[in-house]
Short mmCIF file of C-alpha atoms in Angstrom, two decimals:
data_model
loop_
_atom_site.label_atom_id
_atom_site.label_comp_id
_atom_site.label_asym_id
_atom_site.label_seq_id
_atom_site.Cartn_x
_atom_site.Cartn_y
_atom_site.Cartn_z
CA UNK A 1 0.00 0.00 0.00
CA UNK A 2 1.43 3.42 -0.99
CA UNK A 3 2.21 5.11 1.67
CA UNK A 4 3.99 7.84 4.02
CA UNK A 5 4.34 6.77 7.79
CA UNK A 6 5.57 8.56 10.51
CA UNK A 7 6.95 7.33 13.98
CA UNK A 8 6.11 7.74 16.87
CA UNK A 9 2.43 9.56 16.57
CA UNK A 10 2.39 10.47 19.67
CA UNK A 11 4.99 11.93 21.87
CA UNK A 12 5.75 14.10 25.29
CA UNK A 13 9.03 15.18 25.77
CA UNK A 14 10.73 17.76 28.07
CA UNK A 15 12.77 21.00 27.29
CA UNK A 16 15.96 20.65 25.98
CA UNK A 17 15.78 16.77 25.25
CA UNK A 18 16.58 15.91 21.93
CA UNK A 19 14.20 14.11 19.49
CA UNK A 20 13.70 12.70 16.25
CA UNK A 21 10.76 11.88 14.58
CA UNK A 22 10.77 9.75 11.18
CA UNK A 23 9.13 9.83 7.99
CA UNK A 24 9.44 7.37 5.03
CA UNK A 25 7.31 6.79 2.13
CA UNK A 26 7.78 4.05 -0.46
CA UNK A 27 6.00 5.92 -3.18
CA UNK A 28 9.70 6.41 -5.02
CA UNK A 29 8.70 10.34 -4.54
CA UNK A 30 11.39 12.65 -5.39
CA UNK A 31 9.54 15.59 -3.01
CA UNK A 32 8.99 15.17 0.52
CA UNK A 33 8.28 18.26 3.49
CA UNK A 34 7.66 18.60 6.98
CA UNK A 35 4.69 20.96 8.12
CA UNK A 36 3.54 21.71 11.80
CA UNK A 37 -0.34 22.60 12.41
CA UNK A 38 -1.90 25.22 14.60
CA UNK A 39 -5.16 26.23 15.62
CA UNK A 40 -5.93 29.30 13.66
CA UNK A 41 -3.04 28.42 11.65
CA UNK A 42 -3.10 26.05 9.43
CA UNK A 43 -0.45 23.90 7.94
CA UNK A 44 2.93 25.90 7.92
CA UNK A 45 5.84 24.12 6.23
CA UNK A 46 9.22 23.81 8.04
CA UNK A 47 11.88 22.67 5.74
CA UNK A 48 11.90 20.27 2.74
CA UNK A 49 13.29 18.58 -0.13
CA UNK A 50 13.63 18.42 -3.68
CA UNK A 51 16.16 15.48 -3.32
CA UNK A 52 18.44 12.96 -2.04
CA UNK A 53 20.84 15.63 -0.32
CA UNK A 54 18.89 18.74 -1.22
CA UNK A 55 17.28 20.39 1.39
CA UNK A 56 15.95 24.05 2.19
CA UNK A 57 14.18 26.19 4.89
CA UNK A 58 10.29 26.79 4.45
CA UNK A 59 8.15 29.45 6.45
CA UNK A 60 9.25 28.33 9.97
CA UNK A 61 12.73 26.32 10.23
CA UNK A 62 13.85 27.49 13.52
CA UNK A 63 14.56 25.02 15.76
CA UNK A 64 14.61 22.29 13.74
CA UNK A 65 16.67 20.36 11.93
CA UNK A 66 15.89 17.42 9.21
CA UNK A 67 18.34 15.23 6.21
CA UNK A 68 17.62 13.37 2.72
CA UNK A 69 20.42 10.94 2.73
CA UNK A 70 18.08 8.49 1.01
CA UNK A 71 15.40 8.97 -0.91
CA UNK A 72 12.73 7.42 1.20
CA UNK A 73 13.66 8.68 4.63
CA UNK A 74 13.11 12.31 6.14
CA UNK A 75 13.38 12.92 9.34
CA UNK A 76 12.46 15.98 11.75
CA UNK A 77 15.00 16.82 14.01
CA UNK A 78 14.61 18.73 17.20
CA UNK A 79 17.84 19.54 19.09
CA UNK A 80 17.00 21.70 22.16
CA UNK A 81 12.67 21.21 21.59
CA UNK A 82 11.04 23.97 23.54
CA UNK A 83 7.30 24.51 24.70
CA UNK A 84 6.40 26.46 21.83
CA UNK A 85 7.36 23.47 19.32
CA UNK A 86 4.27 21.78 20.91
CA UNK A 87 2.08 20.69 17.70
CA UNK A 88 0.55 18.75 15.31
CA UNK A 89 3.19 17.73 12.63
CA UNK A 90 2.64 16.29 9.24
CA UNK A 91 5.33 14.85 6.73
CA UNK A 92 4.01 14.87 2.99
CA UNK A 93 5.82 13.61 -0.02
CA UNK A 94 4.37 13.61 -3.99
CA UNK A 95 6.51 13.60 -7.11
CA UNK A 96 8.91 16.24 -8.77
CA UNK A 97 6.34 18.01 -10.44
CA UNK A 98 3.19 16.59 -8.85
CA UNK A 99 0.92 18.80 -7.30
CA UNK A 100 -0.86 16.28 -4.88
CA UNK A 101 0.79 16.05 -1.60
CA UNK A 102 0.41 12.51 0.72
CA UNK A 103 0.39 12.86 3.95
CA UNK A 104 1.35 10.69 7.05
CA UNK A 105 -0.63 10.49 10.20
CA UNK A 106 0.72 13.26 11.91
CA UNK A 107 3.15 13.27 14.83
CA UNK A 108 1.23 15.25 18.11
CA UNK A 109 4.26 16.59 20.46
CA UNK A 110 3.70 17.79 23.20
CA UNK A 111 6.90 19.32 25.14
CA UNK A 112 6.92 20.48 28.84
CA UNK B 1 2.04 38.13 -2.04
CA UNK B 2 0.51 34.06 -2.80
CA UNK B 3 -2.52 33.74 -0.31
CA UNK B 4 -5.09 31.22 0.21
CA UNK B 5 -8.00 32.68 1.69
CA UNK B 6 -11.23 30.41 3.59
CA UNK B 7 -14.96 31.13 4.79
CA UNK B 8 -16.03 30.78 6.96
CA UNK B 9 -13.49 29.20 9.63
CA UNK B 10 -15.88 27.10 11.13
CA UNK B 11 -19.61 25.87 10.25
CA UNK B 12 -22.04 24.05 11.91
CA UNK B 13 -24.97 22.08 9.87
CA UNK B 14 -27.33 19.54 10.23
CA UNK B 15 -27.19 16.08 8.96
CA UNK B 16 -29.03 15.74 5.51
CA UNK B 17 -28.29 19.55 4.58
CA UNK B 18 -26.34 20.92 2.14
CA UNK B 19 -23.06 23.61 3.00
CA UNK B 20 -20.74 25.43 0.61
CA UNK B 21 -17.42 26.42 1.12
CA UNK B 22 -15.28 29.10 0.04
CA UNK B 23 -11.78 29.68 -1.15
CA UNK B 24 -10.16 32.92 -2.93
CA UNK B 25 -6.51 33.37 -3.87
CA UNK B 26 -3.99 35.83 -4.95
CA UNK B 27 -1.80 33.01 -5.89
CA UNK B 28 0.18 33.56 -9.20
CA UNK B 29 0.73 32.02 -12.06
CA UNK B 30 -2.06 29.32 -11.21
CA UNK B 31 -1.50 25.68 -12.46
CA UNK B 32 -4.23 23.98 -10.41
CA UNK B 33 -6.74 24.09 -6.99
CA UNK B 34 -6.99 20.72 -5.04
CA UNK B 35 -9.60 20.74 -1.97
CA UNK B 36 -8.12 18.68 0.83
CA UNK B 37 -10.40 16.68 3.83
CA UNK B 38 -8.86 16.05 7.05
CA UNK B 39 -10.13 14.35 9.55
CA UNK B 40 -9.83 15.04 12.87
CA UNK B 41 -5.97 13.72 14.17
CA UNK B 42 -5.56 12.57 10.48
CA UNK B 43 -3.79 13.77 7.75
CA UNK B 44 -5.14 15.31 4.36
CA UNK B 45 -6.52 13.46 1.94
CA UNK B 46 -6.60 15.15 -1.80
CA UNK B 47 -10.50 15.39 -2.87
CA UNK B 48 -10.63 16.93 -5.87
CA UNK B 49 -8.45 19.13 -8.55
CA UNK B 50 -9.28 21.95 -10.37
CA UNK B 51 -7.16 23.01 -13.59
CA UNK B 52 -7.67 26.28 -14.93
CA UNK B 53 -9.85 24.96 -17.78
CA UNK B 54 -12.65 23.06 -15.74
CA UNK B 55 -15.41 25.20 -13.96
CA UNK B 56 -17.00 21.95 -12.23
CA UNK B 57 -16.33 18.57 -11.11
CA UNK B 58 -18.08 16.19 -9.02
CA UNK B 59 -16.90 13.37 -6.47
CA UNK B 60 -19.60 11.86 -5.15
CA UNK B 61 -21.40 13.99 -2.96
CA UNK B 62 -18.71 16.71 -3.05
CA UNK B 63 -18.73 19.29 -5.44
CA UNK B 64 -15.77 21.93 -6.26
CA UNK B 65 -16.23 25.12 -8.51
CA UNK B 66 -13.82 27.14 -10.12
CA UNK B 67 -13.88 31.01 -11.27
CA UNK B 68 -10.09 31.38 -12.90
CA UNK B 69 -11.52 35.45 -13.57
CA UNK B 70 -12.34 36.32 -9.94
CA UNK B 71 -9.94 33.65 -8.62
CA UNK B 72 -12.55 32.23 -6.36
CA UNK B 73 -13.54 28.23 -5.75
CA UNK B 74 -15.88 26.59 -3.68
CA UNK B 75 -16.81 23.21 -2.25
CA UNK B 76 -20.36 22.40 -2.20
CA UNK B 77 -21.39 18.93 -0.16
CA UNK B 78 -24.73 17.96 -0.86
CA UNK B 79 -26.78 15.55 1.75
CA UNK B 80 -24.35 16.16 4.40
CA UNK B 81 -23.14 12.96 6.63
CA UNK B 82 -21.90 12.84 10.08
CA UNK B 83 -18.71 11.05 8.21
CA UNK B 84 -18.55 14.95 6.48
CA UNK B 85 -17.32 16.40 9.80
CA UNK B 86 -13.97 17.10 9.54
CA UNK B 87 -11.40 20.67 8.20
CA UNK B 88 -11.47 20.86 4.34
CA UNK B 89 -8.59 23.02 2.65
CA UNK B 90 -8.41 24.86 0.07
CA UNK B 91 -4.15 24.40 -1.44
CA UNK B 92 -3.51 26.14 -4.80
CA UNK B 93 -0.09 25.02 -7.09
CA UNK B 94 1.82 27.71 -8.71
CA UNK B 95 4.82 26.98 -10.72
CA UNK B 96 8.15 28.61 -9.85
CA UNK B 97 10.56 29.94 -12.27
CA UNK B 98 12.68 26.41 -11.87
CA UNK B 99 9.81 24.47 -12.83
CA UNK B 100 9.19 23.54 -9.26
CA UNK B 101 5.53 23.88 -8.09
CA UNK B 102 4.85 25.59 -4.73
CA UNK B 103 1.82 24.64 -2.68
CA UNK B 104 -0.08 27.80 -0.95
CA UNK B 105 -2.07 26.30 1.66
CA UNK B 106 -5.51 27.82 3.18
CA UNK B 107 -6.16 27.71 6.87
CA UNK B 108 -9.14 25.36 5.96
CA UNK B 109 -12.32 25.48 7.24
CA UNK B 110 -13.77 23.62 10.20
CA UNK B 111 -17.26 21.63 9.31
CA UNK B 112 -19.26 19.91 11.87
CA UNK B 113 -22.28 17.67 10.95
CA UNK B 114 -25.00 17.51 13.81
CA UNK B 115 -27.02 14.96 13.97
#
């Protein structure tokens, strides 16, 4: 089954403590992003990638930290997670120039 | 500046009525308009696509519009279910300079069906 699954879906951490939270999808997609949803916000993307090795900043990258050293793995990386990285993330993937994006599950982190 | 703009934010209908939903964008050049559903703790789920050619298409009990002039779509669900409850977003693709196409996402709007 096509797919994009992320690990773990749930998670409480506490300041400072470093996490990681994976995404793979084994849809062979060359495009794959992390976004983090608010209430009142929406879905705002924090980095993503165009490749194996290519990756860039989107609207809010601060804080975190991701890599693309293969193609179907792209994980989220928070180094020193604070309070106000508490949210709903989502990793999506579709290919280079697709316009439908697949989501996982979502990732709910809560840090205290 | 690309924005996705929804109405209302939240809605509240009875089961068995019918809703519309409404998206305008500034986003430019346009290559297409997908309307999302996500359920509740779930990710999106692509419902429909709009190119700039098509003014209508159906899926199921779903129905998207598309006004390329006033840059305006909406989402009309007909016979609503309690299964309809859920955010619905509005995402339009524009294609960058390098070919690569940028999403613009809405903040989606919230749609409860009461029974």
């Amino acid at each position: 089954e096509a797919q994009v699954t992320q690990n773990p879906r749930y998670l409480i951490t506490v300041t400072g403590k470093k996490l990681t939270v994976t995404c793979s999808q084994n849809m062979n997609h060359e495009y794959m992003s992390w976004y983090r949803q608010d209430p009142g916000l929406g879905l705002r993307q924090i980095y993503y990638s165009m490749n194996v090795e290519v990756t860039d900043k989107g609207d809010v990258p601060e804080g975190y930290k991701v890599s693309r050293k293969e193609k179907r793995n792209f994980p989220l990386i928070l180094e020193s997670p604070s309070p106000n990285q508490t949210s709903l993330y989502f990793c999506a993937s579709r290919p280079a120039g697709g316009t439908e994006a697949f989501f996982g599950q979502g990732t709910r982190l809560t840090v205290v | 500046k690309n924005q996705v703009e929804q109405s209302p934010q939240s809605l509240i209908i009875l089961e068995g009525k019918n809703c519309t939903l409404q998206c305008n964008y500034t986003v430019s050049p346009f290559s297409n308009l997908r309307w999302y559903k996500q359920d509740t703790g779930r990710g999106p789920v692509s419902l429909t696509i709009m190119t700039f050619s098509e003014n209508t298409k159906s899926n199921g009990r779903y129905t998207a519009t598309l006004d390329a002039d006033t840059k305006q779509s909406s989402l009309h669900i007909t016979a609503s279910q309690l299964s309809d409850s859920a955010s619905y977003i509005c995402v339009v693709s524009t294609r960058m300079n390098t070919g690569f196409q940028k999403l613009v996402f809405g903040t989606g709007t919230r749609l409860l069906v009461s029974p």
